[in-house]
Coordinates of C-alpha atoms in Angstrom, one line a residue:
M1 CA 102.2 -22.0 68.8
R2 CA 100.1 -24.8 67.7
V3 CA 96.8 -23.1 68.8
L4 CA 98.0 -20.0 67.0
R5 CA 98.7 -21.8 63.8
R6 CA 95.2 -23.4 64.1
I7 CA 93.7 -19.9 64.5
L8 CA 95.7 -18.6 61.5
W9 CA 94.6 -21.7 59.2
A10 CA 91.0 -21.2 60.5
L11 CA 91.1 -17.6 59.5
L12 CA 92.7 -18.4 56.2
F13 CA 90.0 -21.0 55.5
L14 CA 87.2 -18.4 56.5
L15 CA 88.7 -15.9 54.3
L16 CA 89.1 -18.4 51.2
A17 CA 85.5 -19.5 51.8
G18 CA 84.3 -15.9 51.9
L19 CA 86.0 -15.0 48.7
A20 CA 84.6 -18.4 47.0
V21 CA 81.2 -17.3 48.1
V22 CA 81.7 -13.6 46.6
L23 CA 83.2 -15.0 43.4
Y24 CA 80.3 -17.7 43.2
Y25 CA 77.6 -14.8 43.2
I26 CA 79.7 -12.5 40.9
A27 CA 79.9 -15.4 38.3
N28 CA 76.2 -16.3 38.8
P29 CA 74.5 -13.1 38.5
N30 CA 71.0 -12.7 39.8
L31 CA 68.9 -12.6 36.6
P32 CA 65.2 -12.8 36.0
G33 CA 63.9 -16.1 34.5
Y34 CA 63.0 -16.4 30.8
Q35 CA 60.0 -18.1 29.4
P36 CA 59.5 -18.0 25.5
A37 CA 56.3 -16.2 24.4
S38 CA 53.5 -18.3 23.1
Q39 CA 53.5 -16.0 20.2
L40 CA 55.5 -13.1 18.9
H41 CA 53.7 -10.1 17.0
Y42 CA 55.4 -7.7 14.7
L43 CA 53.6 -4.4 14.1
E44 CA 54.1 -3.8 10.3
Q45 CA 56.6 -1.1 11.0
W46 CA 58.5 -2.2 7.9
S47 CA 59.3 -5.0 5.9
E48 CA 61.0 -8.3 7.1
E49 CA 64.0 -7.4 4.8
D50 CA 64.5 -4.1 6.4
R51 CA 64.0 -5.6 9.9
Q52 CA 66.8 -8.2 9.3
T53 CA 69.0 -5.4 7.9
Y54 CA 68.6 -3.4 11.0
Y55 CA 69.2 -6.3 13.3
Y56 CA 72.3 -7.7 11.8
T57 CA 74.2 -4.9 10.0
P58 CA 77.5 -4.2 11.8
Q59 CA 78.6 -0.7 12.7
G60 CA 82.3 -1.5 13.6
T61 CA 82.2 -1.9 17.2
T62 CA 84.3 -4.5 19.2
V63 CA 84.0 -5.7 22.8
K64 CA 87.6 -5.0 23.7
G65 CA 88.6 -7.1 20.7
L66 CA 86.3 -10.1 21.5
R67 CA 86.0 -12.6 18.4
Y68 CA 82.7 -13.6 17.4
A69 CA 83.6 -17.3 17.4
W70 CA 84.9 -17.0 21.0
F71 CA 81.6 -15.5 22.1
T72 CA 79.6 -18.3 20.7
A73 CA 82.0 -21.0 22.1
L74 CA 82.3 -19.7 25.7
E75 CA 80.9 -21.9 28.5
L76 CA 79.2 -20.6 31.7
P77 CA 81.6 -20.6 34.8
F78 CA 80.2 -23.6 36.4
S79 CA 78.8 -25.7 33.7
R80 CA 79.4 -26.8 30.0
E81 CA 76.4 -24.9 28.9
R82 CA 77.0 -22.1 26.2
F83 CA 77.0 -18.4 27.7
A84 CA 75.7 -17.4 24.2
R85 CA 72.7 -19.7 24.2
P86 CA 69.6 -17.6 23.5
E87 CA 67.5 -18.5 26.5
Y88 CA 70.5 -17.6 28.7
L89 CA 71.1 -14.1 27.1
A90 CA 67.5 -13.4 27.2
R91 CA 67.7 -13.4 30.9
F92 CA 69.8 -10.1 30.5
G93 CA 66.9 -8.5 28.6
F94 CA 68.3 -9.2 25.1
L95 CA 65.8 -10.2 22.5
V96 CA 66.1 -13.6 20.9
D97 CA 64.7 -15.1 17.7
P98 CA 61.6 -17.1 18.6
K99 CA 62.6 -19.5 15.8
Q100 CA 66.0 -20.1 17.6
Q101 CA 68.0 -21.1 14.7
A102 CA 71.1 -19.8 12.9
T103 CA 70.6 -17.7 9.6
P104 CA 73.2 -16.5 7.1
Q105 CA 72.8 -13.0 8.7
N106 CA 73.0 -14.4 12.3
P107 CA 75.0 -17.4 12.1
G108 CA 75.7 -17.5 15.8
N109 CA 71.9 -17.4 16.7
L110 CA 72.5 -14.5 18.8
P111 CA 70.1 -11.8 20.0
V112 CA 68.9 -8.7 18.2
G113 CA 71.8 -6.4 17.5
M114 CA 74.6 -8.8 18.2
T115 CA 76.4 -9.3 14.9
R116 CA 79.9 -9.6 13.6
H117 CA 82.3 -7.8 11.1
E118 CA 85.4 -8.9 9.4
D119 CA 88.6 -7.1 9.9
T120 CA 90.0 -6.5 6.4
D121 CA 93.6 -6.8 7.4
T122 CA 93.4 -10.0 9.6
G123 CA 90.3 -11.7 8.2
E124 CA 89.2 -12.1 12.0
H125 CA 85.5 -11.8 12.8
Y126 CA 84.6 -9.6 15.7
L127 CA 81.5 -9.6 17.8
D128 CA 79.8 -6.2 16.9
I129 CA 77.2 -4.6 19.0
S130 CA 75.0 -2.5 16.6
C131 CA 72.3 0.0 17.3
A132 CA 69.5 -2.5 17.1
A133 CA 70.6 -4.0 20.3
C134 CA 69.7 -1.1 22.3
H135 CA 66.8 0.4 20.1
T136 CA 64.7 -2.6 19.8
G137 CA 61.9 -3.3 22.5
E138 CA 59.4 -5.8 23.5
L139 CA 56.3 -5.9 25.4
R140 CA 54.5 -8.9 27.0
F141 CA 50.9 -9.6 27.8
K142 CA 49.3 -12.9 28.7
G143 CA 52.1 -14.9 27.6
Q144 CA 52.2 -13.1 23.9
A145 CA 54.9 -10.7 23.0
V146 CA 54.9 -7.7 20.8
R147 CA 58.1 -6.6 19.3
I148 CA 58.8 -2.8 19.0
D149 CA 61.5 -2.2 16.2
G150 CA 63.3 0.9 17.0
G151 CA 62.0 1.1 20.6
A152 CA 63.7 1.2 23.9
A153 CA 65.6 -1.8 24.8
L154 CA 65.4 -3.4 28.5
H155 CA 68.8 -5.0 28.8
S156 CA 71.7 -4.6 31.1
L157 CA 74.5 -4.4 28.5
A158 CA 76.7 -1.4 29.7
S159 CA 78.0 -2.0 33.3
T160 CA 81.2 -3.7 33.9
V161 CA 81.1 -2.9 37.7
P162 CA 81.0 -6.0 39.5
T163 CA 78.2 -6.4 42.0
L164 CA 76.8 -9.2 44.1
K165 CA 73.1 -8.1 43.0
G166 CA 74.1 -9.2 39.5
G167 CA 72.3 -8.7 36.3
A168 CA 75.2 -6.9 34.5
F169 CA 76.2 -8.4 31.2
G170 CA 79.8 -7.2 31.3
Q171 CA 80.3 -8.8 34.6
A172 CA 78.9 -12.1 33.5
L173 CA 80.9 -12.1 30.3
G174 CA 84.1 -11.4 32.2
M175 CA 83.6 -14.3 34.7
S176 CA 83.0 -16.7 31.8
M177 CA 86.1 -15.7 30.1
A178 CA 88.1 -15.9 33.4
F179 CA 86.8 -19.3 34.1
T180 CA 87.4 -20.4 30.6
Y181 CA 91.2 -19.1 30.8
Y182 CA 92.3 -20.3 34.2
N183 CA 90.3 -23.8 33.9
P184 CA 92.4 -26.0 31.7
L185 CA 89.6 -28.5 30.8
K186 CA 87.3 -25.5 29.9
F187 CA 90.1 -23.9 27.7
D188 CA 90.7 -27.1 26.0
R189 CA 86.9 -27.5 25.0
F190 CA 86.9 -23.9 24.0
A191 CA 89.9 -24.1 21.9
E192 CA 88.8 -27.2 20.0
A193 CA 85.3 -25.5 19.3
V194 CA 87.0 -22.2 17.9
L195 CA 90.0 -23.8 16.1
G196 CA 88.3 -26.8 14.5
E197 CA 91.0 -28.5 12.2
R198 CA 93.7 -25.9 13.4
Y199 CA 93.4 -27.7 17.0
P200 CA 95.7 -28.2 18.9
E201 CA 98.4 -26.3 16.8
G202 CA 97.0 -23.0 17.2
K203 CA 96.1 -23.5 20.9
D204 CA 99.0 -21.3 22.3
A205 CA 98.4 -18.4 19.9
L206 CA 94.6 -18.5 20.8
R207 CA 95.5 -18.5 24.5
R208 CA 97.7 -15.5 24.2
D209 CA 95.1 -13.5 22.1
F210 CA 92.2 -14.5 24.4
K211 CA 94.2 -13.2 27.5
A212 CA 94.8 -9.9 25.8
V213 CA 91.1 -9.5 25.5
L214 CA 90.4 -10.6 29.0
D215 CA 93.0 -8.3 30.4
R216 CA 91.3 -5.5 28.7
L217 CA 87.8 -6.4 30.0
M218 CA 89.3 -6.8 33.5
A219 CA 91.2 -3.3 33.2
T220 CA 87.9 -1.7 32.3
A221 CA 86.0 -3.1 35.2
W222 CA 88.9 -2.1 37.6
N223 CA 89.1 1.4 36.1
D224 CA 85.3 1.9 36.5
T225 CA 85.2 0.5 39.9
H226 CA 88.5 2.1 41.2
R227 CA 87.5 5.6 39.8
G228 CA 83.8 5.4 40.8
L229 CA 82.9 6.4 37.3
Y230 CA 79.3 5.1 37.3
P231 CA 77.9 5.6 41.0
T232 CA 74.3 5.6 39.9
E233 CA 73.3 2.0 38.9
E234 CA 71.8 1.8 35.4
G235 CA 69.9 -1.5 35.8
F236 CA 67.8 -2.6 32.9
G237 CA 67.0 -0.5 30.0
R238 CA 69.3 2.5 30.8
T239 CA 72.9 3.7 30.2
D240 CA 74.7 7.0 30.8
A241 CA 75.3 7.3 27.0
F242 CA 76.7 10.7 26.7
G243 CA 78.9 10.0 29.8
R244 CA 80.1 6.6 28.5
I245 CA 80.9 8.2 25.0
A246 CA 82.9 10.8 26.8
N247 CA 84.9 8.5 28.9
S248 CA 85.7 6.3 26.0
V249 CA 86.8 9.0 23.7
Y250 CA 88.4 11.6 26.3
G251 CA 89.6 8.9 28.9
D252 CA 90.4 5.7 27.1
A253 CA 91.8 7.3 23.9
I254 CA 93.3 10.6 24.9
D255 CA 94.3 10.9 28.6
P256 CA 93.1 9.2 31.8
A257 CA 92.7 12.4 33.5
N258 CA 89.7 13.3 31.4
Y259 CA 87.6 10.5 33.1
R260 CA 84.6 12.1 34.6
V261 CA 81.9 10.7 36.9
A262 CA 78.7 9.6 34.8
D263 CA 75.9 9.5 37.1
A264 CA 73.1 10.3 34.6
P265 CA 71.6 7.0 33.3
V266 CA 69.0 7.5 30.4
S267 CA 66.6 5.2 28.8
Y268 CA 67.4 4.2 25.1
P269 CA 65.5 6.6 23.0
H270 CA 63.0 5.2 20.3
L271 CA 64.2 5.7 16.6
W272 CA 61.2 6.3 14.4
D273 CA 61.0 9.6 12.7
I274 CA 64.3 10.9 14.0
W275 CA 65.8 11.4 10.6
K276 CA 63.2 14.2 10.2
F277 CA 64.4 16.2 13.3
D278 CA 66.3 19.4 12.8
W279 CA 68.8 18.2 15.6
V280 CA 69.2 14.4 15.4
Q281 CA 70.9 13.7 18.7
W282 CA 68.5 12.7 21.4
N283 CA 69.7 15.7 23.5
A284 CA 69.8 18.1 20.7
S285 CA 73.4 18.7 20.6
A286 CA 74.2 17.0 17.1
M287 CA 72.7 18.0 13.7
Q288 CA 74.5 15.8 11.1
P289 CA 73.3 12.2 11.2
M290 CA 76.7 10.6 10.3
A291 CA 78.4 12.5 13.0
R292 CA 75.8 11.3 15.5
N293 CA 76.2 7.6 14.3
I294 CA 80.0 7.8 14.5
G295 CA 79.9 9.2 18.0
E296 CA 77.6 6.5 19.1
A297 CA 79.8 3.7 17.6
L298 CA 82.8 4.9 19.1
G299 CA 81.0 5.1 22.7
V300 CA 79.9 1.4 22.1
G301 CA 83.4 0.2 21.4
A302 CA 84.7 1.1 18.0
S303 CA 88.5 1.3 17.9
L304 CA 90.1 4.8 17.8
H305 CA 93.8 5.1 17.0
L306 CA 95.2 8.4 18.4
F307 CA 98.6 7.4 20.1
Q308 CA 101.1 4.7 19.8
E309 CA 101.5 2.3 22.9
D310 CA 104.5 4.5 23.9
G311 CA 102.4 7.6 24.1
S312 CA 103.6 9.0 20.9
A313 CA 101.3 10.5 18.2
V314 CA 100.4 8.3 15.3
A315 CA 101.5 9.3 11.9
E316 CA 99.3 12.1 10.4
D317 CA 98.1 10.0 7.6
E318 CA 97.0 7.2 9.8
R319 CA 95.8 9.3 12.9
Y320 CA 92.1 9.1 13.7
A321 CA 91.8 5.6 12.1
S322 CA 88.9 3.9 13.7
G323 CA 86.7 0.7 13.4
V324 CA 83.6 2.6 12.3
R325 CA 82.2 1.3 9.0
V326 CA 80.7 4.3 7.3
R327 CA 79.0 2.4 4.5
D328 CA 77.1 0.3 7.0
L329 CA 76.2 3.3 9.1
H330 CA 74.7 4.9 6.1
T331 CA 72.7 1.6 5.3
L332 CA 71.5 1.7 8.8
E333 CA 70.4 5.2 8.4
E334 CA 68.6 4.8 5.2
T335 CA 66.9 1.6 6.5
L336 CA 65.7 3.5 9.6
K337 CA 63.9 6.1 7.4
K338 CA 61.5 3.3 6.5
L339 CA 60.6 2.7 10.0
G340 CA 57.1 3.6 11.0
P341 CA 55.9 4.2 14.6
P342 CA 54.2 1.1 16.2
R343 CA 50.5 0.8 16.1
W344 CA 48.5 -0.3 19.0
P345 CA 47.9 -4.1 18.6
Q346 CA 44.1 -4.2 19.6
E347 CA 44.1 -8.0 19.2
V348 CA 46.7 -8.5 22.0
F349 CA 46.3 -5.4 24.3
G350 CA 42.5 -4.9 23.9
K351 CA 40.4 -2.4 21.8
V352 CA 40.9 1.3 21.9
D353 CA 37.8 3.2 23.5
L354 CA 37.4 5.7 20.6
A355 CA 34.9 7.9 22.6
R356 CA 37.4 8.3 25.4
A357 CA 40.3 8.7 22.8
S358 CA 38.2 11.6 21.3
Q359 CA 38.2 13.5 24.6
G360 CA 41.8 12.7 24.9
R361 CA 42.5 14.3 21.7
A362 CA 41.2 17.6 23.0
L363 CA 43.2 17.1 26.1
F364 CA 46.3 16.6 24.1
T365 CA 45.7 19.8 22.2
E366 CA 45.2 21.6 25.5
N367 CA 48.2 20.2 27.4
C368 CA 50.7 18.4 25.3
A369 CA 50.9 19.8 21.7
Y370 CA 52.8 22.9 22.5
C371 CA 55.9 20.9 23.3
H372 CA 55.3 17.6 21.5
A373 CA 53.7 18.5 18.2
P374 CA 56.7 19.1 15.7
R375 CA 56.8 22.3 13.7
V376 CA 57.2 21.4 10.0
V377 CA 59.7 23.8 8.8
P378 CA 59.2 25.4 5.4
P379 CA 61.5 24.5 2.6
E380 CA 63.1 28.0 2.4
Q381 CA 63.8 27.8 6.3
R382 CA 65.2 24.2 6.5
M383 CA 68.7 23.4 7.7
A384 CA 68.8 20.8 5.1
P385 CA 66.8 21.8 1.9
A386 CA 67.0 18.1 0.7
R387 CA 65.1 16.9 3.9
D388 CA 61.6 16.6 3.4
P389 CA 59.9 16.9 5.9
E390 CA 62.1 18.7 8.4
W391 CA 60.8 18.9 12.0
H392 CA 61.9 21.7 14.3
M393 CA 61.7 20.3 17.9
R394 CA 61.9 22.7 20.9
V395 CA 64.5 22.2 23.7
I396 CA 62.9 23.0 26.9
P397 CA 65.1 24.6 29.6
I398 CA 65.5 22.5 32.9
E399 CA 64.1 25.3 34.8
E400 CA 60.7 25.1 32.8
I401 CA 60.4 21.4 32.7
G402 CA 61.8 20.5 36.1
T403 CA 62.9 17.0 35.3
D404 CA 66.0 15.5 36.7
S405 CA 68.9 18.0 35.4
T406 CA 71.8 15.6 36.0
T407 CA 72.1 14.5 32.3
A408 CA 71.8 18.1 31.1
D409 CA 74.3 19.5 33.8
N410 CA 76.9 17.0 33.1
I411 CA 76.9 17.5 29.4
A412 CA 76.9 21.4 29.9
D413 CA 79.5 21.6 32.7
H414 CA 82.1 18.8 32.0
R415 CA 85.5 20.0 30.4
F416 CA 88.2 18.0 29.0
D417 CA 91.7 18.5 28.2
I418 CA 92.6 17.5 24.6
S419 CA 95.8 19.5 24.2
K420 CA 97.8 16.2 23.7
L421 CA 96.1 16.0 20.2
G422 CA 98.1 19.0 19.2
W423 CA 95.4 20.8 17.3
T424 CA 95.6 24.2 16.0
R425 CA 92.8 26.5 15.3
E426 CA 93.8 26.7 11.5
Q427 CA 93.4 22.9 11.3
L428 CA 89.9 23.1 13.0
A429 CA 88.8 25.9 10.8
R430 CA 89.2 23.6 7.6
L431 CA 86.8 20.9 9.1
D432 CA 83.3 21.0 8.3
V433 CA 82.1 21.8 11.8
K434 CA 79.6 24.6 12.5
L435 CA 79.4 26.0 16.1
F436 CA 76.1 27.5 16.8
E437 CA 77.3 28.8 20.3
G438 CA 80.5 30.2 21.0
S439 CA 83.3 30.6 18.4
L440 CA 86.4 28.7 17.5
D441 CA 88.5 31.6 18.8
R442 CA 87.3 30.9 22.4
I443 CA 87.9 27.4 22.5
D444 CA 90.4 26.2 25.2
F445 CA 92.1 23.1 24.3
K446 CA 92.8 22.3 27.9
S447 CA 89.2 22.8 28.9
I448 CA 86.9 22.0 26.1
S449 CA 83.2 21.1 26.5
S450 CA 82.0 17.6 25.8
A451 CA 79.8 18.4 22.6
Q452 CA 82.4 20.7 21.0
G453 CA 85.3 18.4 21.6
L454 CA 83.3 15.3 20.1
A455 CA 82.2 17.4 17.2
Y456 CA 85.9 18.0 16.1
I457 CA 87.1 14.6 17.0
T458 CA 84.2 13.1 14.9
A459 CA 85.1 15.2 12.2
F460 CA 88.7 14.0 12.0
V461 CA 87.4 10.4 12.4
E462 CA 84.8 10.9 9.7
N463 CA 87.5 12.5 7.3
Q464 CA 89.7 9.3 7.9
A465 CA 86.9 6.9 7.6
Y466 CA 85.7 8.3 4.4
R467 CA 89.3 8.6 2.9
Q468 CA 89.9 4.9 3.8
A469 CA 86.6 3.9 2.0
G470 CA 87.3 5.9 -1.0
I471 CA 84.1 8.1 -0.4
T472 CA 84.1 11.7 -1.7
G473 CA 82.0 14.5 -3.3
E474 CA 78.3 14.1 -3.6
E475 CA 78.4 10.5 -2.3
R476 CA 79.9 11.7 1.0
A477 CA 77.4 14.4 1.2
R478 CA 74.6 12.0 0.8
M479 CA 76.0 9.6 3.6
D480 CA 76.6 12.7 5.9
G481 CA 72.9 13.1 5.8
F482 CA 71.5 15.9 3.4
G483 CA 74.8 17.4 3.1
L484 CA 74.8 18.8 6.5
P485 CA 77.9 20.0 8.3
I486 CA 78.6 18.7 11.7
G487 CA 76.7 21.3 13.8
V488 CA 76.9 21.5 17.4
Q489 CA 75.1 23.4 20.2
E490 CA 74.9 23.0 24.0
K491 CA 71.7 23.7 25.8
R492 CA 70.9 23.0 29.5
G493 CA 67.6 21.3 28.7
Y494 CA 65.8 18.4 27.1
K495 CA 64.2 18.0 23.6
P496 CA 60.7 16.5 23.9
R497 CA 59.8 14.3 21.0
P498 CA 56.7 13.5 19.0
L499 CA 54.4 11.1 21.0
D500 CA 53.4 8.7 18.0
G501 CA 54.0 5.2 19.5
I502 CA 55.3 6.6 22.9
W503 CA 53.0 4.0 24.4
A504 CA 55.5 1.5 23.3
T505 CA 58.5 2.9 25.3
P506 CA 58.2 2.6 28.9
P507 CA 59.5 3.5 31.5
F508 CA 59.1 7.3 30.8
L509 CA 61.0 10.5 31.0
H510 CA 64.5 10.8 29.7
N511 CA 65.9 8.7 32.6
G512 CA 63.1 6.1 32.8
S513 CA 62.1 7.3 36.3
V514 CA 58.3 7.0 35.9
P515 CA 56.8 3.4 35.2
T516 CA 53.6 4.4 33.5
L517 CA 51.9 7.0 31.4
F518 CA 49.2 7.3 34.0
Q519 CA 51.9 8.4 36.6
L520 CA 53.6 10.6 34.3
L521 CA 50.2 12.6 33.8
S522 CA 49.9 12.7 37.8
P523 CA 51.3 15.1 40.4
V524 CA 54.8 14.0 41.6
N525 CA 53.3 13.0 45.0
E526 CA 51.3 10.3 43.3
R527 CA 54.5 8.8 41.4
A528 CA 56.2 5.7 42.7
T529 CA 59.5 6.6 44.5
Q530 CA 60.7 3.0 43.9
F531 CA 59.7 0.4 41.4
H532 CA 61.2 -2.7 40.1
V533 CA 62.5 -3.0 36.4
G534 CA 63.5 -5.8 34.2
S535 CA 60.2 -7.5 33.4
F536 CA 58.6 -7.1 29.9
E537 CA 55.1 -7.6 31.4
F538 CA 52.9 -4.7 30.1
D539 CA 50.0 -3.0 31.7
P540 CA 47.7 -1.8 28.8
T541 CA 45.4 0.2 31.0
F542 CA 47.9 2.6 32.7
V543 CA 50.4 1.8 29.9
G544 CA 53.7 1.0 31.2
F545 CA 55.7 -1.9 32.7
Q546 CA 54.4 -3.8 35.5
T547 CA 56.6 -3.1 38.5
A548 CA 55.9 -5.8 41.3
E549 CA 59.0 -7.2 42.6
F550 CA 60.1 -10.5 40.9
P551 CA 63.3 -12.7 41.1
G552 CA 66.3 -10.8 39.6
A553 CA 64.5 -7.4 39.2
F554 CA 66.4 -4.1 39.6
L555 CA 65.0 -1.7 42.1
L556 CA 65.0 1.7 40.6
D557 CA 65.1 4.5 43.4
T558 CA 64.1 7.9 42.2
R559 CA 65.7 9.6 45.4
I560 CA 69.3 8.7 44.1
K561 CA 71.0 11.3 41.9
G562 CA 70.2 10.9 38.2
N563 CA 67.1 9.1 39.0
G564 CA 64.8 11.9 40.0
N565 CA 61.1 11.7 38.9
G566 CA 60.1 15.2 39.4
G567 CA 59.0 17.7 36.8
H568 CA 56.7 17.3 33.7
E569 CA 53.9 17.7 36.3
F570 CA 50.2 18.4 35.9
R571 CA 48.9 19.9 39.1
D572 CA 47.1 22.9 40.2
G573 CA 49.5 26.1 40.5
C574 CA 51.5 28.4 38.3
R575 CA 53.3 27.1 35.4
Q576 CA 56.7 27.1 37.0
D577 CA 59.2 24.7 38.8
G578 CA 58.4 21.7 36.5
V579 CA 54.4 22.3 36.5
I580 CA 53.5 22.3 32.8
G581 CA 49.6 21.9 33.1
R582 CA 46.7 21.9 35.3
F583 CA 45.6 19.0 37.5
L584 CA 44.1 16.3 35.3
E585 CA 41.3 14.1 37.1
P586 CA 42.0 10.4 36.8
E587 CA 39.4 9.9 34.1
E588 CA 41.1 12.7 32.0
R589 CA 44.4 11.1 32.4
L590 CA 43.0 7.8 31.0
A591 CA 41.4 9.7 28.3
L592 CA 44.6 11.2 27.3
I593 CA 46.3 7.9 27.3
E594 CA 43.6 6.3 25.1
Y595 CA 44.4 9.0 22.7
L596 CA 48.1 8.2 22.8
K597 CA 47.2 4.7 21.7
V598 CA 45.7 6.2 18.7
L599 CA 48.2 8.8 17.7
G600 CA 50.0 8.1 14.5
N601 CA 47.4 5.5 13.5
P602 CA 45.4 7.0 10.6
E603 CA 42.6 4.3 10.6
L604 CA 42.0 4.7 14.3
E605 CA 42.3 8.5 14.2
A606 CA 39.6 8.6 11.4
G607 CA 37.2 7.2 14.1
L608 CA 37.5 9.9 16.5
T609 CA 34.7 12.4 17.0
P610 CA 35.5 16.3 17.4
V611 CA 35.7 17.5 21.0
E612 CA 36.5 21.1 21.5
P613 CA 39.6 21.8 23.5
R614 CA 39.6 24.2 26.4
P615 CA 43.2 25.6 26.8
W616 CA 44.5 26.0 30.4
T617 CA 45.6 29.4 31.4
P618 CA 47.3 30.1 34.9
G619 CA 45.4 32.4 37.1
P620 CA 46.2 36.1 37.6
K621 CA 48.4 35.1 40.9
C622 CA 50.8 33.4 38.4
E623 CA 51.5 36.6 36.3
G624 CA 55.0 38.0 36.4

């Protein structure tokens, strides 16, 4: 028996040691290092006032109810250093103020897009993740940094699924909160920092409130892991935006049976000029700016009140109350109208070869303009007469563009049961929603499509938010965006965008599966099947992020579902199955890239010389 007890104690010790090792690595994520830039360059895309408005205007989101003061007071699991100190959060890919000092708009000295809002009922200040967090980029070269306002972020914000690989912000935040709650010494220091003069009287109440938020974070991590909702790792600079919005609205707020696997991460799209698009959502599913912005806020964490804790319906006059702040969303939308595309900084990345760019302009006309040059809609044909200009952007079918179809397929195919909401068609007919495909009579409340369901839910949320804010009539029409209804369409395809400033938004394709523009203009067999992501280091020649392995890097494998790097291909053959143009010689690819550095910069474009384009036409074997 003594030997057996020793064996059991040894096994228990090994088990506990193994758990301790796992916990250690989960609580200490494997992150890239951080070195402040020797100089940060802004590209005069707008004014400094507009930039600060964009960076720190809240939109009404919460991180499961996390208070701003809590976030700024948290310690790391195994030290007294603050979790929210700029040099640590920068290792997740968040962009920090190089001055590293608190300001009235950013009192906690937090990264771009991390702000706060006050709850009007309780006076509590909540951590608010605004649109700037995901739509601001940065490129680095030889120690200098170039800020890309409205560009693509390169952080790991979304994932909460625990992994020994590390890198996930949600995982690290949850661990810091857990260590704070369960370590009495840490919690005492935390409580004293948060409560100030109310310490220690308010400590017990703080502990209860803190535990409720920690439980919600852990429940989300368990739910996402247990259900396997996000099997394709997102890594740095990507999230399955539409899938997470759908799971938040349909699964969290309505019925757990509505959770769907979201295995289609996409890069964060850039924001300059989007207010001019006829369809403003990145996948061309939404037409009204306010509806798009409300949907985004709900996906990022704005509260949505549909049911009581016992499952009963909320009273009619309170139903669809949410955390979204329509006045602030309108401020952000109006501010973004002032945002210009970034202009190639020759003093940092090197001078543009204008002779080569002139050849590239002809190649652009031959190969790119059909999809990427917007059609300016005449005033009499505009969806919104008040919008000037209005750009019509094509939606290219999957079978034509040939890029990874997972995102488009999930949006087109997923269905949700929203019958618990008790809607009637008469109710929906009174909403300002316009279906561009299908009809209200054919909607099945037990199997509604993602885009249509979100359009109607957003309409109810929007009505409630405007009513609570006392906004009606012309003011509401203006805040909606040009008086547009909540239009919705569903197409199994992708919307190509204008390419002004595209050089500043690597990696490329909608899912970030191609690291450089040079590879994007190459046949698929010349593209990397694996590359490392998470470094801001820029390659000005081939235009994209450098992809060599480095500590804390995320390995993006294009052979995994949702990560495919096929399509949008230039090679000899017929224009089908993702082949969109002829084979481009390496020198032609470089010339086209040189022009893309110039596109949208009138001063540099004025220095180009005329080169006659020679449009490519497939041979007779491709006809029919």
